[in-house]
Coordinates of C-alpha atoms and ligand atoms in Angstrom, one line a residue:
M1450 CA 7.5 -3.0 -0.4
M1451 CA 7.5 -6.7 0.2
H1452 CA 10.8 -8.1 -0.8
S1453 CA 12.0 -11.6 -1.0
I1454 CA 15.7 -12.5 -0.8
T1455 CA 16.5 -15.8 -2.3
T1456 CA 20.3 -15.9 -2.4
W1457 CA 22.0 -16.2 0.9
A1458 CA 25.0 -14.1 -0.1
S1459 CA 23.0 -10.9 -0.7
A1460 CA 22.0 -10.6 2.9
L1461 CA 24.7 -12.4 4.8
L1462 CA 26.1 -10.0 7.4
L1463 CA 29.3 -11.8 8.1
P1464 CA 32.7 -10.7 6.9
L1465 CA 33.3 -12.9 3.9
A1466 CA 37.1 -13.4 4.5
A1467 CA 36.7 -17.1 5.1
T1468 CA 34.9 -17.9 1.9
T1469 CA 37.8 -19.7 0.3
A1470 CA 37.8 -22.6 2.7
A1471 CA 37.5 -25.6 0.4
A1472 CA 34.7 -28.1 1.1
A1473 CA 37.2 -31.0 1.0
A1474 CA 39.2 -29.4 3.9
L1475 CA 36.3 -29.3 6.2
P1476 CA 36.3 -31.5 9.3
R1477 CA 33.7 -34.2 8.8
A1478 CA 31.6 -35.9 11.4
D1479 CA 33.3 -39.1 12.3
G1480 CA 31.8 -40.9 15.3
I1481 CA 30.0 -40.3 18.5
V1482 CA 31.5 -41.1 21.9
W1483 CA 28.7 -42.0 24.3
G1484 CA 28.9 -41.4 28.1
E1485 CA 27.1 -40.0 31.1
C1486 CA 24.4 -37.3 30.7
H1487 CA 24.8 -33.9 32.4
I1488 CA 21.7 -32.0 31.5
E1489 CA 19.2 -29.8 33.3
E1490 CA 16.4 -32.3 33.5
D1491 CA 16.6 -35.3 35.9
T1492 CA 17.4 -38.4 33.7
S1493 CA 17.2 -40.7 36.7
S1494 CA 13.4 -40.6 36.4
L1495 CA 13.6 -42.5 33.1
P1496 CA 13.0 -46.3 33.2
V1497 CA 16.4 -47.1 31.5
P1498 CA 19.8 -45.5 32.0
V1499 CA 20.3 -43.1 29.1
Q1500 CA 23.6 -42.1 27.5
C1501 CA 24.8 -38.8 26.1
G1502 CA 27.3 -38.0 23.3
K1503 CA 28.7 -35.4 21.1
L1504 CA 29.3 -35.1 17.4
T1505 CA 31.4 -32.3 15.8
V1506 CA 30.1 -30.8 12.6
P1507 CA 30.9 -27.8 10.4
L1508 CA 29.2 -24.5 11.4
D1509 CA 28.7 -23.8 7.7
W1510 CA 28.2 -27.0 5.7
S1511 CA 29.0 -25.2 2.4
G1512 CA 32.4 -24.2 3.8
K1513 CA 32.0 -20.9 2.1
T1514 CA 31.9 -18.5 5.0
T1515 CA 33.8 -20.1 7.8
D1516 CA 35.6 -23.3 8.7
K1517 CA 34.6 -23.3 12.3
T1518 CA 33.0 -26.4 13.8
I1519 CA 30.3 -26.9 16.5
D1520 CA 29.5 -29.8 18.8
I1521 CA 26.0 -31.3 18.5
E1522 CA 24.9 -33.0 21.8
L1523 CA 22.9 -36.2 21.7
I1524 CA 21.0 -38.4 24.1
K1525 CA 20.2 -42.2 23.7
W1526 CA 17.7 -44.6 25.2
P1527 CA 19.4 -47.9 24.3
A1528 CA 17.3 -50.8 22.9
A1529 CA 16.8 -53.8 25.2
T1530 CA 19.3 -55.9 23.2
Q1531 CA 22.5 -54.5 21.8
P1532 CA 23.3 -53.8 19.1
A1533 CA 19.7 -52.5 18.4
P1534 CA 18.1 -55.1 16.0
K1535 CA 16.3 -52.4 14.1
G1536 CA 18.8 -49.5 14.3
S1537 CA 18.2 -46.1 15.7
I1538 CA 15.2 -43.7 15.5
L1539 CA 15.8 -40.0 15.9
L1540 CA 13.1 -37.9 17.7
N1541 CA 12.6 -34.2 17.1
F1542 CA 10.2 -32.3 19.3
G1543 CA 9.5 -29.3 17.2
G1544 CA 9.1 -25.6 17.9
P1545 CA 11.2 -25.1 15.8
G1546 CA 13.4 -24.3 18.8
G1547 CA 12.6 -27.1 21.2
D1548 CA 15.8 -28.7 22.5
G1549 CA 16.4 -32.4 22.2
L1550 CA 18.0 -33.4 25.4
N1551 CA 15.6 -31.9 28.0
N1552 CA 12.5 -32.6 26.0
F1553 CA 13.6 -36.2 25.6
V1554 CA 13.1 -36.7 29.3
S1555 CA 9.4 -35.6 29.0
Y1556 CA 8.5 -37.2 25.6
A1557 CA 10.6 -40.3 25.1
P1558 CA 8.8 -42.2 27.9
L1559 CA 5.5 -41.6 26.0
Q1560 CA 7.0 -42.7 22.6
A1561 CA 9.2 -45.6 23.7
P1562 CA 6.3 -48.0 24.5
I1563 CA 4.9 -47.3 21.0
I1564 CA 8.3 -47.7 19.3
G1565 CA 9.0 -51.0 21.1
D1566 CA 12.4 -52.2 22.4
E1567 CA 14.2 -53.0 19.2
H1568 CA 15.4 -49.5 18.3
D1569 CA 17.9 -47.2 20.0
I1570 CA 15.9 -44.0 20.6
I1571 CA 17.9 -40.9 20.1
S1572 CA 17.5 -37.1 20.1
W1573 CA 19.9 -34.2 19.7
D1574 CA 19.9 -30.5 20.4
P1575 CA 19.2 -28.8 17.0
R1576 CA 21.2 -25.8 16.2
G1577 CA 19.9 -22.7 18.0
T1578 CA 18.9 -24.6 21.1
R1579 CA 20.7 -25.1 24.5
N1580 CA 24.4 -25.2 23.9
A1581 CA 24.3 -25.7 20.1
I1582 CA 24.7 -22.1 18.8
P1583 CA 22.3 -20.7 21.3
V1584 CA 20.3 -17.7 19.9
I1585 CA 20.9 -15.1 22.6
C1586 CA 19.9 -11.6 21.7
Y1587 CA 20.2 -10.1 25.2
N1588 CA 20.9 -11.4 28.7
N1589 CA 19.0 -8.7 30.6
T1590 CA 16.0 -10.2 32.4
A1591 CA 14.4 -6.8 32.8
T1592 CA 14.6 -6.3 29.0
N1593 CA 13.2 -9.8 28.6
A1594 CA 10.3 -9.1 31.0
E1595 CA 9.4 -5.9 29.2
L1596 CA 9.6 -7.3 25.6
T1597 CA 7.9 -10.5 26.5
T1598 CA 5.0 -8.6 28.1
Y1599 CA 4.5 -6.5 25.0
L1600 CA 4.9 -9.4 22.6
S1601 CA 2.3 -11.4 24.5
D1602 CA -0.4 -8.9 23.7
W1603 CA -2.9 -10.1 21.1
Y1604 CA -3.0 -8.0 17.9
N1605 CA -6.7 -7.2 18.4
A1606 CA -6.4 -6.2 22.1
S1607 CA -6.9 -2.6 21.2
D1608 CA -6.4 -0.4 18.2
T1609 CA -3.0 0.7 19.4
T1610 CA -1.7 -2.8 19.9
P1611 CA -0.6 -3.6 16.3
S1612 CA 1.7 -0.6 16.1
H1613 CA 3.2 -1.3 19.5
L1614 CA 3.8 -4.9 18.5
W1615 CA 5.5 -4.0 15.2
T1616 CA 7.8 -1.5 17.0
E1617 CA 8.7 -4.0 19.7
A1618 CA 9.7 -6.4 17.0
T1619 CA 11.9 -3.6 15.5
V1620 CA 13.7 -3.4 18.8
L1621 CA 14.2 -7.1 19.0
S1622 CA 15.5 -7.4 15.5
E1623 CA 18.0 -4.7 16.2
L1624 CA 19.1 -6.3 19.5
C1625 CA 19.4 -9.7 17.7
Q1626 CA 21.3 -8.1 14.7
N1627 CA 24.0 -6.9 17.0
A1628 CA 24.2 -10.0 19.2
L1629 CA 24.0 -12.7 16.5
Q1630 CA 26.5 -11.5 14.0
E1631 CA 28.5 -14.7 14.1
V1632 CA 25.7 -17.2 14.4
G1633 CA 22.5 -15.8 12.8
P1634 CA 22.8 -17.5 9.4
Y1635 CA 23.7 -21.0 10.7
V1636 CA 20.6 -22.2 12.6
G1637 CA 18.2 -22.9 9.8
M1638 CA 16.5 -26.2 9.0
A1639 CA 18.7 -27.0 5.9
S1640 CA 21.8 -26.9 8.1
V1641 CA 20.0 -29.1 10.6
A1642 CA 19.1 -31.5 7.8
R1643 CA 22.8 -31.9 7.1
D1644 CA 23.5 -32.4 10.8
I1645 CA 20.8 -35.2 10.8
I1646 CA 22.5 -37.0 7.9
A1647 CA 25.9 -36.6 9.7
I1648 CA 24.3 -38.2 12.8
V1649 CA 22.9 -41.1 10.6
D1650 CA 26.4 -41.6 9.1
A1651 CA 28.1 -41.4 12.5
L1652 CA 25.8 -44.0 13.9
G1653 CA 27.4 -46.5 11.4
E1654 CA 24.2 -48.4 10.7
D1655 CA 22.7 -48.8 7.2
G1656 CA 23.1 -45.1 6.4
L1657 CA 19.3 -44.7 6.4
L1658 CA 17.2 -42.2 8.3
R1659 CA 14.6 -43.3 10.9
Y1660 CA 12.9 -40.3 12.3
W1661 CA 9.8 -39.3 14.3
G1662 CA 9.2 -35.5 14.3
I1663 CA 6.3 -33.7 15.9
S1664 CA 4.9 -30.3 15.2
G1665 CA 7.7 -28.0 14.0
G1666 CA 9.7 -31.3 13.7
T1667 CA 7.5 -32.1 10.8
S1668 CA 8.9 -29.2 8.7
M1669 CA 12.3 -30.3 9.8
G1670 CA 11.5 -33.9 8.8
A1671 CA 10.0 -32.8 5.5
T1672 CA 13.1 -30.8 4.8
V1673 CA 15.6 -33.6 5.5
A1674 CA 13.4 -36.1 3.5
A1675 CA 13.1 -33.8 0.5
M1676 CA 16.8 -32.8 0.6
F1677 CA 18.0 -36.4 1.1
P1678 CA 15.2 -38.6 -0.4
D1679 CA 17.5 -41.6 -0.9
R1680 CA 18.3 -41.7 2.8
V1681 CA 14.7 -42.2 3.9
D1682 CA 13.9 -45.5 5.7
K1683 CA 11.1 -44.6 8.1
V1684 CA 10.0 -41.0 8.6
I1685 CA 6.9 -40.2 10.7
L1686 CA 5.6 -36.6 10.5
D1687 CA 3.1 -36.2 13.3
G1688 CA 1.2 -32.9 13.9
V1689 CA 2.0 -31.6 10.5
M1690 CA 2.9 -27.9 9.7
N1691 CA 2.5 -26.5 6.2
A1692 CA 6.1 -26.2 5.3
H1693 CA 5.3 -24.2 2.2
Q1694 CA 4.0 -21.4 4.4
Y1695 CA 6.9 -21.9 6.9
Y1696 CA 9.4 -21.0 4.3
N1697 CA 7.5 -18.7 1.9
S1698 CA 4.6 -16.9 3.6
P1699 CA 5.4 -13.8 5.6
V1700 CA 2.5 -14.7 7.8
E1701 CA 1.6 -18.3 8.3
T1702 CA -2.2 -18.3 7.9
E1703 CA -3.3 -22.0 7.7
F1704 CA -2.1 -23.1 11.2
I1705 CA -5.2 -21.9 13.1
S1706 CA -7.8 -23.3 10.7
S1707 CA -9.1 -25.9 13.1
A1708 CA -8.6 -24.0 16.4
D1709 CA -12.3 -22.8 16.6
D1710 CA -13.5 -26.3 16.1
V1711 CA -11.4 -27.4 19.1
L1712 CA -13.2 -24.9 21.4
R1713 CA -16.6 -25.9 19.8
G1714 CA -15.8 -29.5 20.5
I1715 CA -15.3 -28.7 24.2
F1716 CA -18.6 -26.7 24.2
N1717 CA -20.5 -29.6 22.5
A1718 CA -19.0 -32.2 24.9
C1719 CA -20.0 -30.1 27.9
I1720 CA -23.6 -29.7 26.7
E1721 CA -23.7 -33.4 26.1
A1722 CA -22.3 -34.2 29.6
G1723 CA -24.9 -31.9 31.3
V1724 CA -24.7 -29.4 34.1
E1725 CA -23.9 -31.9 36.8
K1726 CA -20.7 -33.1 35.2
C1727 CA -19.9 -29.9 33.4
P1728 CA -21.2 -26.7 35.1
L1729 CA -20.2 -24.6 32.1
A1730 CA -23.4 -26.0 30.5
S1731 CA -25.4 -24.0 33.0
H1732 CA -24.6 -20.9 30.8
A1733 CA -26.4 -22.0 27.6
K1734 CA -28.5 -24.8 26.2
T1735 CA -26.6 -25.3 23.0
C1736 CA -23.0 -25.0 21.7
G1737 CA -24.1 -22.0 19.7
G1738 CA -25.3 -20.4 23.0
L1739 CA -21.8 -21.0 24.5
E1740 CA -20.2 -19.5 21.4
E1741 CA -22.2 -16.3 21.9
K1742 CA -21.1 -16.2 25.6
M1743 CA -17.5 -16.6 24.4
D1744 CA -17.9 -13.6 22.0
Q1745 CA -19.3 -11.6 24.9
L1746 CA -16.4 -12.6 27.1
V1747 CA -13.9 -11.4 24.5
Y1748 CA -15.6 -8.0 24.5
E1749 CA -15.9 -7.9 28.3
L1750 CA -12.2 -8.7 28.8
K1751 CA -11.1 -6.0 26.4
Y1752 CA -13.3 -3.2 27.8
N1753 CA -13.9 -4.3 31.3
P1754 CA -11.2 -6.7 32.5
I1755 CA -11.8 -9.0 35.5
P1756 CA -9.9 -8.1 38.8
F1757 CA -8.6 -10.6 41.2
A1758 CA -7.0 -10.1 44.6
S1759 CA -6.0 -12.8 46.9
A1760 CA -5.1 -12.1 50.5
A1761 CA -4.1 -15.8 50.9
L1762 CA -1.7 -15.6 47.9
G1763 CA -0.7 -12.0 48.8
S1764 CA -1.1 -11.1 45.1
G1765 CA -3.5 -9.6 42.7
G1766 CA -3.9 -8.5 39.1
I1767 CA -6.3 -8.4 36.2
V1768 CA -7.5 -10.9 33.7
D1769 CA -7.7 -9.3 30.3
Y1770 CA -8.2 -10.5 26.7
S1771 CA -4.5 -11.3 26.0
I1772 CA -4.0 -13.1 29.3
L1773 CA -6.9 -15.3 28.8
F1774 CA -6.2 -16.1 25.2
N1775 CA -2.6 -16.9 25.6
W1776 CA -3.5 -19.3 28.4
L1777 CA -6.5 -20.8 26.5
F1778 CA -4.7 -21.4 23.2
S1779 CA -1.9 -23.4 25.0
K1780 CA -4.6 -25.5 26.8
L1781 CA -6.2 -26.5 23.5
Y1782 CA -3.1 -28.6 22.7
V1783 CA -3.8 -31.1 25.4
P1784 CA -7.2 -32.8 25.9
K1785 CA -6.2 -33.6 29.5
S1786 CA -6.6 -29.8 30.1
Y1787 CA -10.1 -29.5 28.8
A1788 CA -11.8 -30.1 32.1
T1789 CA -9.8 -27.1 33.4
V1790 CA -10.7 -25.0 30.4
A1791 CA -14.4 -25.7 31.0
K1792 CA -14.0 -24.8 34.7
V1793 CA -12.1 -21.6 33.9
L1794 CA -14.6 -20.4 31.3
E1795 CA -17.5 -21.2 33.6
G1796 CA -16.0 -18.9 36.2
L1797 CA -15.1 -16.1 33.8
F1798 CA -18.7 -16.1 32.4
R1799 CA -19.6 -15.1 36.0
R1800 CA -16.7 -12.6 36.1
D1801 CA -14.9 -14.9 38.6
A1802 CA -11.3 -15.4 37.8
T1803 CA -10.5 -17.8 40.7
A1804 CA -10.2 -20.9 38.6
L1805 CA -8.0 -19.3 36.0
V1806 CA -5.7 -17.8 38.7
E1807 CA -5.5 -21.1 40.5
A1808 CA -4.7 -23.0 37.2
A1809 CA -2.1 -20.5 36.1
L1810 CA -0.4 -20.4 39.5
I1811 CA -0.1 -24.1 39.7
E1812 CA 1.6 -24.1 36.3
A1813 CA 3.9 -21.2 37.2
G1814 CA 4.9 -23.1 40.4
A1815 CA 5.7 -26.3 38.4
S1816 CA 8.1 -24.6 35.9
T1817 CA 11.6 -23.7 36.9
P1818 CA 12.4 -20.0 36.7
A1819 CA 14.6 -18.9 33.8
A1820 CA 18.2 -18.8 34.8
G1821 CA 21.2 -17.8 32.7
P1822 CA 21.1 -16.4 29.2
I1823 CA 17.7 -16.0 27.5
I1824 CA 17.7 -18.3 24.4
R1825 CA 15.3 -17.5 21.6
A1826 CA 15.9 -20.4 19.3
V1827 CA 12.5 -20.2 17.6
W1828 CA 13.2 -16.7 16.3
G1829 CA 16.6 -17.6 14.9
I1830 CA 15.4 -20.7 13.2
R1831 CA 12.0 -19.7 11.9
C1832 CA 12.9 -16.1 10.9
G1833 CA 16.1 -17.0 9.2
D1834 CA 14.4 -19.8 7.2
K1835 CA 11.5 -17.5 6.1
R1836 CA 12.2 -15.9 2.8
P1837 CA 9.9 -12.7 2.7
R1838 CA 10.6 -9.5 4.6
A1839 CA 8.3 -6.5 4.9
D1840 CA 9.0 -2.8 5.6
S1841 CA 5.8 -2.1 7.4
K1842 CA 2.9 -3.8 9.2
E1843 CA 0.5 -2.5 6.5
E1844 CA 2.1 -4.9 4.0
L1845 CA 1.0 -7.8 6.2
E1846 CA -2.6 -6.8 6.6
P1847 CA -3.9 -8.9 3.7
Y1848 CA -2.5 -11.9 5.6
V1849 CA -4.1 -10.8 8.8
D1850 CA -7.5 -10.7 6.9
Q1851 CA -6.8 -14.3 5.8
L1852 CA -6.0 -15.3 9.4
E1853 CA -9.3 -13.8 10.5
A1854 CA -11.1 -15.7 7.8
N1855 CA -9.6 -18.9 9.2
S1856 CA -10.5 -18.4 12.8
R1857 CA -13.0 -16.3 14.7
W1858 CA -11.3 -16.5 18.1
F1859 CA -7.6 -17.4 17.6
A1860 CA -6.7 -15.6 14.4
H1861 CA -4.0 -13.5 16.1
F1862 CA -2.1 -16.1 18.0
G1863 CA 1.7 -15.5 17.8
L1864 CA 1.3 -12.9 15.1
A1865 CA 3.8 -10.5 16.7
S1866 CA 6.5 -13.0 17.7
N1867 CA 6.4 -14.9 14.4
A1868 CA 5.2 -12.7 11.6
Y1869 CA 6.1 -9.2 12.8
L1870 CA 9.5 -10.2 14.0
C1871 CA 10.4 -12.4 11.0
A1872 CA 9.3 -9.6 8.7
Q1873 CA 12.1 -7.5 10.2
W1874 CA 14.7 -10.3 10.9
P1875 CA 18.2 -9.2 9.9
F1876 CA 19.6 -12.7 9.0
E1877 CA 19.1 -15.1 6.2
A1878 CA 19.7 -18.8 6.7
V1879 CA 23.0 -19.7 5.0
E1880 CA 21.2 -22.5 3.1
R1881 CA 17.5 -23.2 2.5
Y1882 CA 15.7 -26.2 0.9
E1883 CA 15.1 -24.9 -2.6
G1884 CA 12.5 -27.3 -3.8
D1885 CA 8.7 -27.0 -3.4
F1886 CA 7.8 -30.1 -1.5
T1887 CA 6.1 -31.7 -4.5
G1888 CA 6.8 -34.9 -6.3
V1889 CA 9.3 -35.9 -3.7
K1890 CA 10.3 -39.5 -4.3
T1891 CA 11.7 -41.0 -1.1
K1892 CA 13.4 -44.4 -1.0
N1893 CA 10.7 -45.6 1.4
P1894 CA 7.3 -44.0 2.0
V1895 CA 6.8 -41.4 4.7
L1896 CA 3.9 -41.7 7.3
F1897 CA 2.0 -38.5 8.0
I1898 CA -0.2 -38.3 11.0
G1899 CA -2.9 -35.5 11.5
N1900 CA -5.4 -35.1 14.2
T1901 CA -9.0 -34.3 13.2
Y1902 CA -9.2 -31.3 15.5
D1903 CA -5.7 -29.8 16.1
P1904 CA -5.5 -26.2 17.2
V1905 CA -2.1 -25.4 15.6
T1906 CA -1.4 -28.0 12.9
P1907 CA -4.7 -28.7 11.2
L1908 CA -5.5 -31.8 9.1
V1909 CA -5.6 -29.6 6.0
S1910 CA -1.8 -29.0 6.4
A1911 CA -1.2 -32.7 6.8
R1912 CA -3.1 -33.4 3.6
N1913 CA -1.2 -30.7 1.8
M1914 CA 2.2 -32.0 2.8
S1915 CA 1.4 -35.7 2.2
S1916 CA 0.3 -34.9 -1.3
G1917 CA 3.8 -33.8 -2.1
F1918 CA 5.5 -37.0 -1.0
E1919 CA 5.0 -39.9 -3.4
G1920 CA 3.7 -43.1 -1.8
S1921 CA 3.2 -41.4 1.6
V1922 CA 0.0 -42.2 3.6
L1923 CA -1.9 -39.8 5.9
L1924 CA -3.2 -41.5 9.1
Q1925 CA -6.0 -39.5 10.6
H1926 CA -5.9 -39.7 14.4
D1927 CA -9.5 -38.9 15.2
S1928 CA -8.6 -36.8 18.3
Y1929 CA -8.7 -33.3 19.6
G1930 CA -5.4 -31.6 20.5
H1931 CA -1.9 -31.4 19.0
V1932 CA 0.3 -34.4 18.1
S1933 CA -0.9 -38.1 18.3
F1934 CA 0.6 -39.4 21.5
T1935 CA 0.0 -36.4 23.8
T1936 CA -3.8 -36.3 23.0
Q1937 CA -6.6 -38.8 23.1
K1938 CA -4.9 -42.2 23.4
S1939 CA -5.8 -44.5 20.5
N1940 CA -4.7 -48.2 20.4
C1941 CA -5.3 -48.1 16.7
T1942 CA -2.9 -45.1 16.1
E1943 CA -0.3 -46.7 18.3
A1944 CA -0.6 -50.0 16.5
A1945 CA -0.2 -48.3 13.1
I1946 CA 2.9 -46.4 14.2
S1947 CA 4.4 -49.6 15.6
A1948 CA 3.6 -51.6 12.4
Y1949 CA 5.2 -48.9 10.3
L1950 CA 8.4 -48.6 12.3
N1951 CA 8.9 -52.3 13.1
E1952 CA 7.5 -54.1 10.0
G1953 CA 7.5 -51.3 7.4
K1954 CA 3.7 -51.6 6.9
L1955 CA 1.8 -48.5 6.1
P1956 CA -1.9 -48.1 7.2
A1957 CA -4.4 -48.2 4.3
E1958 CA -5.0 -44.8 2.6
G1959 CA -7.9 -43.1 4.4
T1960 CA -7.5 -44.9 7.7
V1961 CA -9.2 -43.0 10.6
C1962 CA -8.2 -44.2 14.0
K1963 CA -10.8 -43.7 16.8
P1964 CA -9.5 -42.7 20.2
N1965 CA -10.1 -45.1 23.1
L1966 CA -12.2 -42.6 25.0
P1967 CA -14.4 -39.9 23.5
I1968 CA -13.8 -36.2 24.1
V1969 CA -16.6 -35.9 26.6
N1970 CA -14.6 -37.9 29.1
Y1971 CA -11.8 -35.4 28.9
V1972 CA -14.1 -32.5 29.3
T1973 CA -15.6 -34.0 32.5
G1974 CA -12.3 -35.3 33.8
E1975 CA -13.3 -39.0 33.6
I1976 CA -10.1 -40.3 32.1
Ligands
NAG2499 C1 24.9 -13.5 27.2 O1 25.6 -14.4 28.1 C2 26.3 -15.5 27.5 C3 26.9 -16.4 28.6 O2 26.9 -15.8 29.8 C4 27.4 -14.9 26.6 O3 28.1 -16.0 25.9 C5 26.7 -14.0 25.5 O4 27.7 -13.5 24.7 C6 25.9 -12.9 26.1 N1 25.1 -12.3 25.1 C7 24.7 -11.1 25.1 C8 24.0 -10.6 23.9 O5 24.9 -10.3 26.0
NAG2500 C1 -11.2 -7.5 16.8 O1 -11.8 -6.6 17.7 C2 -13.0 -6.0 17.3 C3 -13.3 -4.9 18.4 O2 -13.3 -5.5 19.7 C4 -14.0 -7.0 17.1 O3 -15.2 -6.4 16.6 C5 -13.5 -8.1 16.1 O4 -14.5 -9.1 16.0 C6 -12.2 -8.6 16.5 N1 -11.7 -9.6 15.6 C7 -11.1 -10.7 15.9 C8 -10.7 -11.6 14.8 O5 -10.8 -11.0 17.1
NAG2501 C1 -0.2 -26.4 0.0 O1 0.0 -25.1 0.6 C2 0.6 -24.1 -0.1 C3 0.8 -22.9 0.8 O2 -0.4 -22.5 1.4 C4 -0.2 -23.9 -1.3 O3 0.4 -22.9 -2.1 C5 -0.4 -25.2 -2.1 O4 -1.2 -24.9 -3.2 C6 -1.0 -26.3 -1.3 N1 -0.9 -27.5 -2.0 C7 -1.9 -28.4 -2.0 C8 -1.8 -29.6 -2.8 O5 -3.0 -28.2 -1.4
NAG2502 C1 -6.5 -50.5 24.4 O1 -5.5 -51.4 24.8 C2 -5.5 -51.7 26.2 C3 -4.3 -52.5 26.5 O2 -4.1 -53.6 25.6 C4 -6.8 -52.4 26.6 O3 -6.9 -52.7 27.9 C5 -8.0 -51.5 26.2 O4 -9.2 -52.2 26.4 C6 -7.9 -51.1 24.7 N1 -8.9 -50.1 24.5 C7 -9.7 -50.1 23.4 C8 -10.7 -49.1 23.3 O5 -9.5 -50.9 22.5

């Protein structure tokens, strides 16, 4: 039976001894002391010296279950003149479960030139990430390797995969239940929304929120804007998730609605470029022909995976359906990867895995190996926020049908780690946004940005969310990929963001911003 638990108390697994702590007695956030940064990423690569700080906030903002506090860590890129003429803008990098401080080092340099130099640019580690109530269900790397390998299988890899995935998720939820007794309920977005308002207050400016959230950071931004509409100055939600589904649907089904179109766009661009510039075009005369090749490749990889063995690398393995699709889906986010996608598929259509192995090894070499405890922020945040639970995978099958109706190739992305795990998650967020994201009247209008062809946050979700925020405008960034500033660059989109943040001007309703270079340049690598 599908059940939905709406009151936090009914499922809270904590001892309730501390429930009498009065709200008035709670320690309140009162100021941030800024100093040097000590984080994993190298901040010296940034063009300005950044500062880091801490803010103490209650673990449970209601004060009902505990009077413990936690420290929220922040990072700041100071405006050129101080104090910042236009105040601070908070960045959130999504997930949910992406940290603020390390991601800042990658993303802030892309966003700062668009924002300009009159704002302090700030991010923070949302609860659940890095040191801020880390969600650690186990520390054993062998367990991690085993569970991660299973969970990375795609639902449709074989007819035994769904039951394996469901059972692996059962193991995980039991491990998490034991390990997260004291923190499980406190990492949800409503708690983070209160942290955000505490940060705004502690900054001692005008008490208003300036925020640019991407991807999962759009559900976060929609939540804080809907819970605190009178605090909204400028809020940009860029790469928009359907927050209704995030909270209320046991399986999020809308997110992959445009993913097939992204792959078709690559195929079309390759046919347009011709065989010389895009050898993938040698496999078919039309986009439809390449689509058929793709269907054949799926079948081939399931029933006849491609071997590779490299004496030079001293390693070998097989390329199967799940391995290719996990890699491919992540590449659809970033148009700069599309030339590699074309090259990899061209090889695989000939049963040659060299290009994929090379691409994957280069990436593996670039990322630092996991050290220390294994933090699974995304599970804690997403699953605690999600209301429905299920007792069996059969209950979720109607949603899987819906996913398959929305995408031919990518229907099953993340099904296990999001839906199957969340369906069995043992914790409920201590607080959730209780509204329905409609008729939200913010003090100042919100700017939504949606890409025309986004594999994971489709335009339809941006339209949906924008319709619930009165006076908001949806800017269509006419690009492939995920999030405006990491995709096809567009002077028009950048100017619109800058005008909104710096002059409070919204783009006209229905504005579509063309990218500077068409997709074909990305597919051929001429960028
Ligand atoms: C994992 O290790 C961290 C730090 O070493 C510790 O705080 C935590 O309790 C451990 N968690 C589990 C589930 O073993
Ligand atoms: C699932 O797998 C079957 C058998 O390989 C195939 O016929 C079907 O099209 C697949 N569906 C999706 C959505 O991948
Ligand atoms: C937005 O999405 C939710 C969840 O899928 C749906 O129930 C609702 O009708 C949609 N609203 C609009 C205006 O499209
Ligand atoms: C975008 O702006 C840059 C820098 O101002 C300029 O060189 C370039 O020509 C512009 N591109 C387009 C397509 O407008």
